[in-house]
CSV table of C-alpha atoms and ligand atoms in Angstrom, one decimal:
chain,number,residue,atom,x,y,z
U,2,MET,CA,-8.2,12.9,19.0
U,3,LYS,CA,-7.6,16.0,16.8
U,4,VAL,CA,-5.3,16.3,14.3
U,5,ALA,CA,-3.8,18.6,11.3
U,6,ILE,CA,-3.2,17.8,7.7
U,7,LEU,CA,-0.3,20.2,6.1
U,8,GLY,CA,-1.2,19.9,2.5
U,9,PHE,CA,-4.3,19.9,0.6
U,10,GLY,CA,-3.3,18.0,-2.2
U,11,THR,CA,-3.4,14.0,-3.9
U,12,VAL,CA,-2.5,12.3,-0.9
U,13,GLY,CA,-3.4,15.3,1.9
U,14,SER,CA,-7.2,15.7,0.5
U,15,GLY,CA,-8.0,11.4,0.2
U,16,ALA,CA,-6.7,11.6,4.2
U,17,TYR,CA,-9.0,14.9,4.7
U,18,GLU,CA,-11.8,12.4,3.5
U,19,ILE,CA,-11.2,9.2,4.4
U,20,ILE,CA,-11.5,11.1,8.8
U,21,ARG,CA,-14.5,12.8,7.6
U,22,ASP,CA,-16.6,10.5,6.4
U,23,GLY,CA,-15.0,7.2,8.7
U,24,LYS,CA,-15.6,7.6,12.7
U,25,CYS,CA,-12.6,6.3,13.4
U,26,GLY,CA,-12.2,8.6,16.6
U,27,LEU,CA,-9.8,10.7,14.4
U,28,THR,CA,-11.1,14.8,13.9
U,29,VAL,CA,-9.0,16.7,11.8
U,30,LYS,CA,-8.7,20.5,13.0
U,31,ARG,CA,-6.7,22.1,10.3
U,32,VAL,CA,-5.5,21.4,6.9
U,33,LEU,CA,-2.1,23.9,6.1
U,34,ASP,CA,-2.3,25.1,2.7
U,35,VAL,CA,-0.9,27.8,0.4
U,36,ARG,CA,-4.8,28.8,-0.8
U,37,VAL,CA,-8.2,28.1,1.4
U,38,PRO,CA,-10.2,26.5,-1.4
U,39,ALA,CA,-13.9,28.3,-1.1
U,40,GLY,CA,-16.2,26.1,1.4
U,41,TYR,CA,-13.1,25.1,3.2
U,42,GLU,CA,-12.2,28.9,5.6
U,43,GLU,CA,-13.1,27.1,9.2
U,44,LEU,CA,-10.7,24.1,8.2
U,45,VAL,CA,-7.9,25.8,6.2
U,46,THR,CA,-5.2,28.7,7.1
U,47,THR,CA,-2.1,29.2,5.7
U,48,ASP,CA,-0.6,30.0,9.0
U,49,TYR,CA,1.2,27.3,10.2
U,50,GLN,CA,1.0,28.9,13.5
U,51,VAL,CA,-2.2,28.5,14.2
U,52,ILE,CA,-1.5,24.6,14.0
U,53,LEU,CA,1.9,24.7,16.2
U,54,SER,CA,0.4,26.5,18.8
U,55,ASP,CA,-2.9,24.9,18.8
U,56,PRO,CA,-2.7,22.1,22.0
U,57,GLU,CA,-5.5,20.5,21.1
U,58,ILE,CA,-3.8,19.4,17.5
U,59,GLU,CA,-1.9,16.0,18.8
U,60,ILE,CA,-0.7,14.8,15.7
U,61,VAL,CA,1.0,16.8,12.5
U,62,ALA,CA,0.1,14.3,9.3
U,63,GLU,CA,2.6,16.0,6.5
U,64,ALA,CA,1.9,15.6,3.2
U,65,ILE,CA,3.4,19.1,1.3
U,66,GLY,CA,6.4,16.6,-0.4
U,67,GLY,CA,9.7,17.9,-1.1
U,68,LEU,CA,12.4,19.0,1.5
U,69,HIS,CA,11.4,22.6,2.4
U,70,PRO,CA,9.6,23.5,4.0
U,71,ALA,CA,8.0,20.0,4.7
U,72,TYR,CA,11.0,19.9,6.6
U,73,GLU,CA,11.0,22.6,9.0
U,74,PHE,CA,6.9,22.4,9.7
U,75,VAL,CA,7.5,17.8,10.7
U,76,THR,CA,10.8,19.8,13.4
U,77,ALA,CA,8.8,22.4,14.8
U,78,ALA,CA,6.0,19.5,15.6
U,79,LEU,CA,8.5,17.7,17.0
U,80,ARG,CA,9.9,20.3,19.1
U,81,ALA,CA,5.8,21.6,19.8
U,82,GLY,CA,5.7,17.6,21.5
U,83,LYS,CA,3.4,17.0,18.8
U,84,HIS,CA,3.9,13.0,16.4
U,85,VAL,CA,4.6,13.1,12.8
U,86,VAL,CA,3.3,10.8,10.3
U,87,SER,CA,4.6,11.8,6.9
U,88,ALA,CA,3.9,10.8,3.2
U,89,ASN,CA,7.3,12.4,2.7
U,90,LYS,CA,9.7,10.0,1.3
U,91,HIS,CA,12.1,12.3,0.0
U,92,LEU,CA,12.2,14.5,3.5
U,93,ILE,CA,12.2,10.5,5.5
U,94,CYS,CA,15.2,9.4,2.9
U,95,HIS,CA,16.9,12.9,3.9
U,96,TYR,CA,16.6,13.3,7.7
U,97,TYR,CA,16.3,9.4,8.4
U,98,LYS,CA,18.1,9.9,11.6
U,99,GLU,CA,18.0,13.4,12.6
U,100,LEU,CA,13.5,13.0,12.6
U,101,HIS,CA,13.9,9.9,14.5
U,102,GLU,CA,16.3,11.7,16.9
U,103,LEU,CA,14.6,14.5,17.6
U,104,ALA,CA,11.1,12.8,17.6
U,105,ALA,CA,12.6,10.7,21.2
U,106,GLU,CA,13.8,14.1,22.2
U,107,HIS,CA,11.0,15.0,22.7
U,108,GLY,CA,9.0,12.0,23.4
U,109,CYS,CA,7.4,11.7,19.9
U,110,GLU,CA,6.6,9.3,17.3
U,111,ILE,CA,6.8,10.1,13.9
U,112,ARG,CA,5.1,7.3,11.3
U,113,PHE,CA,6.1,7.3,7.5
U,114,THR,CA,4.0,3.5,6.0
U,115,PRO,CA,2.8,5.7,3.0
U,116,SER,CA,6.3,6.7,1.9
U,117,ALA,CA,7.2,3.4,0.4
U,118,GLY,CA,4.7,1.4,-0.6
U,119,GLY,CA,1.3,3.9,-0.8
U,120,GLY,CA,-0.9,2.1,0.3
U,121,ILE,CA,0.2,-1.0,1.9
U,122,PRO,CA,1.4,-1.8,4.9
U,123,TRP,CA,4.6,-2.8,4.3
U,124,LEU,CA,6.9,-0.3,6.5
U,125,TYR,CA,4.6,-0.4,9.2
U,126,ASN,CA,4.2,-4.9,8.8
U,127,LEU,CA,8.7,-3.7,8.0
U,128,ARG,CA,8.6,-2.3,11.8
U,129,ARG,CA,7.4,-4.8,13.6
U,130,ALA,CA,8.8,-7.6,12.1
U,131,ALA,CA,12.0,-6.0,13.1
U,132,ARG,CA,10.9,-5.9,16.1
U,133,CYS,CA,11.8,-9.5,17.2
U,134,ASP,CA,13.2,-10.8,14.1
U,135,LYS,CA,16.2,-10.4,12.6
U,136,ILE,CA,16.0,-9.4,8.7
U,137,GLU,CA,17.7,-11.0,6.5
U,138,SER,CA,16.4,-9.5,3.1
U,139,LEU,CA,13.7,-7.4,1.3
U,140,ARG,CA,13.0,-7.6,-2.0
U,141,GLY,CA,9.9,-5.9,-3.9
U,142,ILE,CA,8.3,-3.6,-6.8
U,143,MET,CA,8.1,-0.4,-5.0
U,144,ASN,CA,6.9,1.9,-7.8
U,145,GLY,CA,3.6,1.5,-9.3
U,146,THR,CA,4.6,3.7,-12.6
U,147,THR,CA,7.4,2.0,-13.6
U,148,ASN,CA,5.2,-1.6,-12.6
U,149,TYR,CA,2.5,0.6,-15.0
U,150,ILE,CA,4.3,1.0,-17.9
U,151,LEU,CA,6.8,-2.3,-18.4
U,152,ASP,CA,3.5,-4.1,-17.5
U,153,ALA,CA,1.9,-2.3,-20.6
U,154,MET,CA,4.4,-3.0,-23.0
U,155,GLN,CA,4.5,-7.2,-22.1
U,156,HIS,CA,1.5,-7.3,-21.7
U,157,LEU,CA,-0.6,-5.0,-24.6
U,158,GLY,CA,2.7,-3.9,-26.5
U,159,SER,CA,1.7,-0.4,-25.2
U,160,ASP,CA,4.8,1.9,-26.2
U,161,PHE,CA,7.3,3.7,-23.4
U,162,ALA,CA,6.2,7.2,-24.1
U,163,GLU,CA,2.9,6.2,-24.5
U,164,VAL,CA,2.2,4.4,-21.5
U,165,LEU,CA,4.7,6.6,-19.5
U,166,ALA,CA,1.9,9.6,-20.3
U,167,THR,CA,-1.5,7.6,-19.0
U,168,ALA,CA,0.4,6.7,-16.1
U,169,GLN,CA,1.1,10.8,-15.5
U,170,ALA,CA,-2.9,11.2,-16.3
U,171,LEU,CA,-3.9,8.9,-13.9
U,172,GLY,CA,-2.2,10.6,-11.1
U,173,TYR,CA,0.9,7.6,-10.1
U,174,ALA,CA,4.3,9.5,-11.7
U,175,GLU,CA,5.9,11.9,-9.9
U,176,ALA,CA,5.5,15.4,-11.0
U,177,ASP,CA,9.0,15.5,-12.5
U,178,PRO,CA,8.3,11.9,-13.7
U,179,SER,CA,12.0,11.4,-14.5
U,180,ALA,CA,12.4,10.4,-10.7
U,181,ASP,CA,9.9,7.3,-11.3
U,182,ILE,CA,11.6,6.8,-14.8
U,183,ASP,CA,15.3,6.9,-13.5
U,184,GLY,CA,15.0,5.1,-10.2
U,185,TRP,CA,15.4,7.7,-8.0
U,186,ASP,CA,11.7,6.8,-6.6
U,187,VAL,CA,12.6,3.7,-5.6
U,188,ARG,CA,15.6,4.4,-4.6
U,189,ARG,CA,15.2,6.9,-0.9
U,190,LYS,CA,12.6,3.9,-0.5
U,191,CYS,CA,14.9,1.2,-0.9
U,192,ALA,CA,17.0,3.6,1.5
U,193,ILE,CA,14.1,4.1,4.0
U,194,SER,CA,13.3,0.8,4.0
U,195,ALA,CA,16.1,-1.5,4.1
U,196,SER,CA,17.5,1.6,7.2
U,197,LEU,CA,14.0,0.7,9.3
U,198,ALA,CA,15.2,-3.2,7.9
U,199,PHE,CA,18.4,-3.3,9.8
U,200,HIS,CA,18.1,-0.6,12.6
U,201,THR,CA,20.8,1.1,10.0
U,202,VAL,CA,20.3,4.4,8.6
U,203,LEU,CA,20.8,4.2,4.9
U,204,GLY,CA,20.8,7.6,1.9
U,205,GLU,CA,19.3,7.2,-1.3
U,206,GLU,CA,23.2,7.9,-1.9
U,207,ASP,CA,24.1,4.4,-0.5
U,208,VAL,CA,21.7,2.9,-3.3
U,209,PRO,CA,23.4,2.6,-6.4
U,210,THR,CA,20.7,2.2,-9.2
U,211,PHE,CA,19.1,1.4,-12.4
U,212,GLY,CA,16.3,2.6,-14.2
U,213,ILE,CA,14.3,1.6,-17.1
U,214,ARG,CA,14.1,5.1,-19.1
U,215,TYR,CA,15.9,3.3,-22.1
U,216,ILE,CA,13.9,0.2,-22.1
U,217,THR,CA,12.3,-1.1,-25.6
U,218,LYS,CA,10.1,-3.6,-27.0
U,219,GLU,CA,12.5,-5.1,-28.6
U,220,ASP,CA,14.1,-6.2,-25.0
U,221,ILE,CA,10.6,-6.6,-23.6
U,222,ALA,CA,9.9,-9.0,-26.8
U,223,TYR,CA,13.5,-11.1,-26.4
U,224,PHE,CA,12.9,-11.4,-21.9
U,225,GLU,CA,9.4,-12.9,-23.1
U,226,SER,CA,10.8,-15.1,-25.3
U,227,LEU,CA,13.0,-16.5,-22.7
U,228,ASP,CA,9.2,-16.6,-20.3
U,229,LEU,CA,11.0,-13.4,-18.7
U,230,SER,CA,9.1,-10.2,-16.8
U,231,CYS,CA,10.8,-7.1,-16.3
U,232,LYS,CA,10.3,-5.2,-13.0
U,233,LEU,CA,11.5,-2.9,-11.4
U,234,LEU,CA,13.3,-3.9,-7.8
U,235,ALA,CA,14.7,-3.0,-5.0
U,236,CYS,CA,16.5,-5.3,-3.1
U,237,ALA,CA,18.5,-4.9,0.4
U,238,ARG,CA,20.2,-7.8,1.9
U,239,GLU,CA,22.7,-8.0,5.7
U,240,GLU,CA,25.3,-10.7,5.6
U,241,ASN,CA,26.8,-10.8,8.6
U,242,GLY,CA,26.4,-7.5,9.6
U,243,ARG,CA,27.3,-6.2,6.3
U,244,VAL,CA,24.8,-4.4,4.0
U,245,THR,CA,24.2,-4.0,0.4
U,246,ALA,CA,20.9,-1.9,-1.5
U,247,TYR,CA,20.3,-1.7,-4.6
U,248,VAL,CA,18.1,-1.2,-7.1
U,249,GLU,CA,17.5,-2.8,-10.9
U,250,PRO,CA,15.8,-4.0,-13.5
U,251,THR,CA,15.2,-7.9,-12.7
U,252,LEU,CA,14.3,-10.4,-14.7
U,253,LEU,CA,12.3,-12.7,-13.2
U,254,PRO,CA,11.1,-16.2,-14.2
U,255,SER,CA,7.0,-16.3,-15.0
U,256,GLY,CA,6.6,-18.2,-11.9
U,257,ALA,CA,7.9,-15.7,-9.1
U,258,ILE,CA,5.5,-13.7,-7.3
U,259,GLU,CA,6.7,-10.5,-8.5
U,260,SER,CA,6.1,-12.0,-12.3
U,261,ALA,CA,2.4,-11.7,-11.5
U,262,ILE,CA,1.7,-8.1,-10.3
U,263,GLY,CA,0.3,-5.7,-12.9
U,264,SER,CA,-0.9,-2.6,-13.3
U,265,ASN,CA,0.2,0.2,-10.8
U,266,PHE,CA,0.5,-2.5,-7.7
U,267,ASN,CA,3.2,-2.7,-5.4
U,268,CYS,CA,4.5,-6.1,-4.1
U,269,ILE,CA,7.2,-6.7,-1.4
U,270,SER,CA,8.4,-9.4,0.3
U,271,LEU,CA,11.1,-9.8,3.8
U,272,TRP,CA,12.4,-12.9,4.3
U,273,GLY,CA,13.3,-13.1,8.1
U,274,LYS,CA,14.7,-15.5,10.3
U,275,TYR,CA,12.2,-16.7,12.3
U,276,VAL,CA,9.1,-15.1,10.6
U,277,GLY,CA,10.4,-16.6,7.3
U,278,CYS,CA,8.9,-14.9,4.1
U,279,LEU,CA,6.4,-12.1,4.1
U,280,SER,CA,4.4,-10.2,0.9
U,281,PHE,CA,2.6,-7.3,0.7
U,282,VAL,CA,0.8,-6.5,-2.3
U,283,GLY,CA,-0.9,-3.1,-3.2
U,284,GLN,CA,-2.3,0.4,-5.0
U,285,GLY,CA,1.4,1.6,-4.4
U,286,ALA,CA,0.4,4.8,-5.3
U,287,GLY,CA,-3.5,7.2,-5.2
U,288,LYS,CA,-5.5,9.1,-4.0
U,289,TYR,CA,-7.3,7.0,-1.5
U,290,PRO,CA,-4.9,4.2,-0.7
U,291,THR,CA,-1.6,6.5,0.0
U,292,GLY,CA,-4.3,9.2,2.5
U,293,ASN,CA,-5.4,5.6,3.5
U,294,ALA,CA,-2.1,4.5,4.5
U,295,LEU,CA,-1.4,8.3,6.5
U,296,VAL,CA,-4.7,8.0,8.3
U,297,GLN,CA,-3.6,4.2,9.3
U,298,ASP,CA,-0.3,6.2,11.1
U,299,MET,CA,-2.4,8.3,12.8
U,300,LEU,CA,-4.9,5.5,14.1
U,301,ASP,CA,-1.5,3.8,15.0
U,302,ILE,CA,-0.3,6.8,17.1
U,303,MET,CA,-3.7,6.7,19.0
U,304,GLU,CA,-3.4,3.4,19.8
U,305,HIS,CA,-0.3,4.0,21.4
U,306,SER,CA,-1.2,7.4,23.7
U,307,GLY,CA,-4.9,5.0,24.5
U,308,LYS,CA,-7.0,7.4,23.5
U,309,THR,CA,-9.0,5.1,21.2
U,310,PRO,CA,-12.5,4.6,21.1
U,311,ILE,CA,-14.2,0.8,21.5
U,312,SER,CA,-17.5,1.3,19.9
U,313,LEU,CA,-18.9,-2.3,18.9
U,314,THR,CA,-21.8,-2.7,17.8
U,315,ALA,CA,-24.2,-5.9,17.5
U,316,PRO,CA,-24.1,-6.6,13.2
U,317,VAL,CA,-27.3,-7.0,11.0
U,318,MET,CA,-26.7,-10.0,8.7
U,319,ASP,CA,-28.4,-10.1,5.2
U,320,GLN,CA,-26.9,-13.7,3.5
U,321,THR,CA,-29.0,-12.0,0.7
U,322,ILE,CA,-26.3,-10.5,-0.2
U,323,TYR,CA,-23.0,-11.0,-2.7
U,324,PRO,CA,-25.0,-14.1,-4.7
U,325,HIS,CA,-22.8,-16.6,-6.8
U,326,ARG,CA,-23.0,-19.5,-8.8
U,327,TYR,CA,-22.1,-23.5,-6.5
U,328,TYR,CA,-20.9,-26.2,-8.2
U,329,ILE,CA,-22.7,-28.6,-6.1
U,330,ARG,CA,-22.3,-33.0,-6.7
U,331,THR,CA,-24.4,-34.9,-5.3
U,332,ASN,CA,-26.9,-38.1,-5.8
U,333,ALA,CA,-30.2,-36.4,-4.5
U,334,PRO,CA,-32.2,-34.3,-6.7
U,335,VAL,CA,-31.2,-30.8,-6.9
U,336,PRO,CA,-34.3,-28.3,-8.1
U,337,CYS,CA,-34.8,-27.7,-11.6
U,338,ASP,CA,-34.4,-24.3,-11.5
U,339,VAL,CA,-31.4,-23.5,-9.8
U,340,ILE,CA,-29.6,-26.0,-12.9
U,341,GLU,CA,-27.4,-24.1,-15.2
U,342,ARG,CA,-25.2,-26.8,-16.0
U,343,ARG,CA,-25.6,-30.6,-15.5
U,344,ASP,CA,-22.5,-33.3,-15.9
U,345,GLY,CA,-24.3,-36.2,-14.3
U,346,ASN,CA,-24.1,-35.6,-10.6
U,347,LYS,CA,-22.4,-33.0,-11.0
U,348,TYR,CA,-24.4,-29.6,-10.9
U,349,ILE,CA,-23.6,-26.0,-12.0
U,350,THR,CA,-26.1,-23.9,-10.0
U,351,ARG,CA,-27.5,-19.8,-11.1
U,352,PRO,CA,-26.0,-16.6,-8.9
U,353,LEU,CA,-27.3,-18.3,-5.2
U,354,THR,CA,-27.7,-16.5,-1.8
U,355,ARG,CA,-26.5,-18.1,1.1
U,356,THR,CA,-29.8,-18.8,2.5
U,357,GLU,CA,-30.8,-21.1,-1.0
U,358,ILE,CA,-27.7,-22.7,-1.5
U,359,HIS,CA,-27.5,-23.4,2.6
U,360,THR,CA,-31.2,-24.7,2.3
U,361,LEU,CA,-31.0,-27.1,-0.8
U,362,ALA,CA,-27.6,-28.4,1.1
U,363,SER,CA,-29.6,-29.1,3.9
U,364,ALA,CA,-32.2,-31.2,1.9
U,365,ALA,CA,-29.3,-33.0,0.2
U,366,ALA,CA,-27.9,-34.1,3.2
U,367,ASN,CA,-30.6,-36.5,4.2
U,368,ILE,CA,-30.5,-38.1,0.9
U,369,ASP,CA,-26.6,-37.5,0.7
U,370,PRO,CA,-24.9,-36.8,3.7
U,371,GLN,CA,-21.9,-37.1,1.2
U,372,ALA,CA,-22.7,-34.0,-1.3
U,373,PHE,CA,-20.4,-31.0,-1.8
U,374,PHE,CA,-20.6,-28.0,-2.6
U,375,ALA,CA,-18.1,-25.2,-3.3
U,376,GLY,CA,-18.8,-21.9,-4.6
U,377,LEU,CA,-17.6,-20.1,-8.0
U,378,GLU,CA,-15.1,-18.0,-7.6
U,379,ASP,CA,-15.6,-16.8,-11.3
U,380,SER,CA,-19.3,-14.8,-10.5
U,381,ILE,CA,-18.2,-12.5,-8.2
U,382,VAL,CA,-17.3,-9.6,-9.9
T,20,HSE,N1,5.7,7.6,-8.3
T,20,HSE,C1,5.1,6.5,-7.4
T,20,HSE,C2,4.8,5.7,-8.0
T,20,HSE,C3,4.2,7.1,-6.5
T,20,HSE,O1,4.2,5.6,-8.5
T,20,HSE,O2,4.6,4.4,-6.9
T,20,HSE,C4,3.9,6.8,-5.3
T,20,HSE,O3,5.5,7.2,-4.3
């Protein structure tokens, strides 16, 4: 299936490379950008009409960001009967209802998994869950930049301004990082998530928000003294047909799943009446994680269209890949050259391949059928 990507920035170029290097059945026929990089003259155009009027292009992937001209491009694509995928939370949040209605009117799909949760298939799975379950609530870390900041302040004792600068240099932060630290970015993601979860339409103005701009080292130290972690959480809940949604720095006990989420990772959970709690963890921002989510949305559309190529090849198995240490408890003899440590009938081996450990296990089983083997994860890098 042929597709076009609008915007050759971080996310657009990430999606382009994933499609170019994979064998997923998609082909990028055109990329739209204001500049044509050298070597990409055949691919990149500055004229959107070239894409719009090309009947071979069935999906338009929008990775421009901002409201305009993304809105004009996306609506024109839907009117031309092309499916749309978008990484643009601002656009999706602002025009949620209109874009869904326009897509339905023209028999097209609109997907926007990378717009909230970045690289994790949060919105994809929320959409699936909401099809037959009643989503009662959702909650999570939806902004990588602020999680990076809070994590570094808590665990490295970093200063707010210094760690924000690092997050910007790593490409996690928005162009204007106020959107991250004042919570506006999460507010849009929360509104999109709640709209999908509760089959309704929330705007960002429906989500009261506190940010983390003024958090200090002293605040963090105080939370630590109480064994609490501070995370910027988006929360939404429906009770008896009434909805609440909000974004706030939240103090969590150390056992909460979000407390263990470090760096720029996101972690978002839903509670369904039937499925219970489902949690999704992964990279919330960045070129390839977000580009990957954009490509996955295109693949889902291709799958629905019945045009997915099927190609199954026999695996080339190699059980010598990825050797690691093992724990063995046996009364059978264990060859000296594999032992790194011994405590009676308990051994820790040097890194072994699966071929080696299974050969050893077969020999041991003849003498000690109750021998026990376990891999050691600490040798896995
Ligand atoms: N600035 C955003 C974040 C990018 O840090 O999560 C992904 O939406």
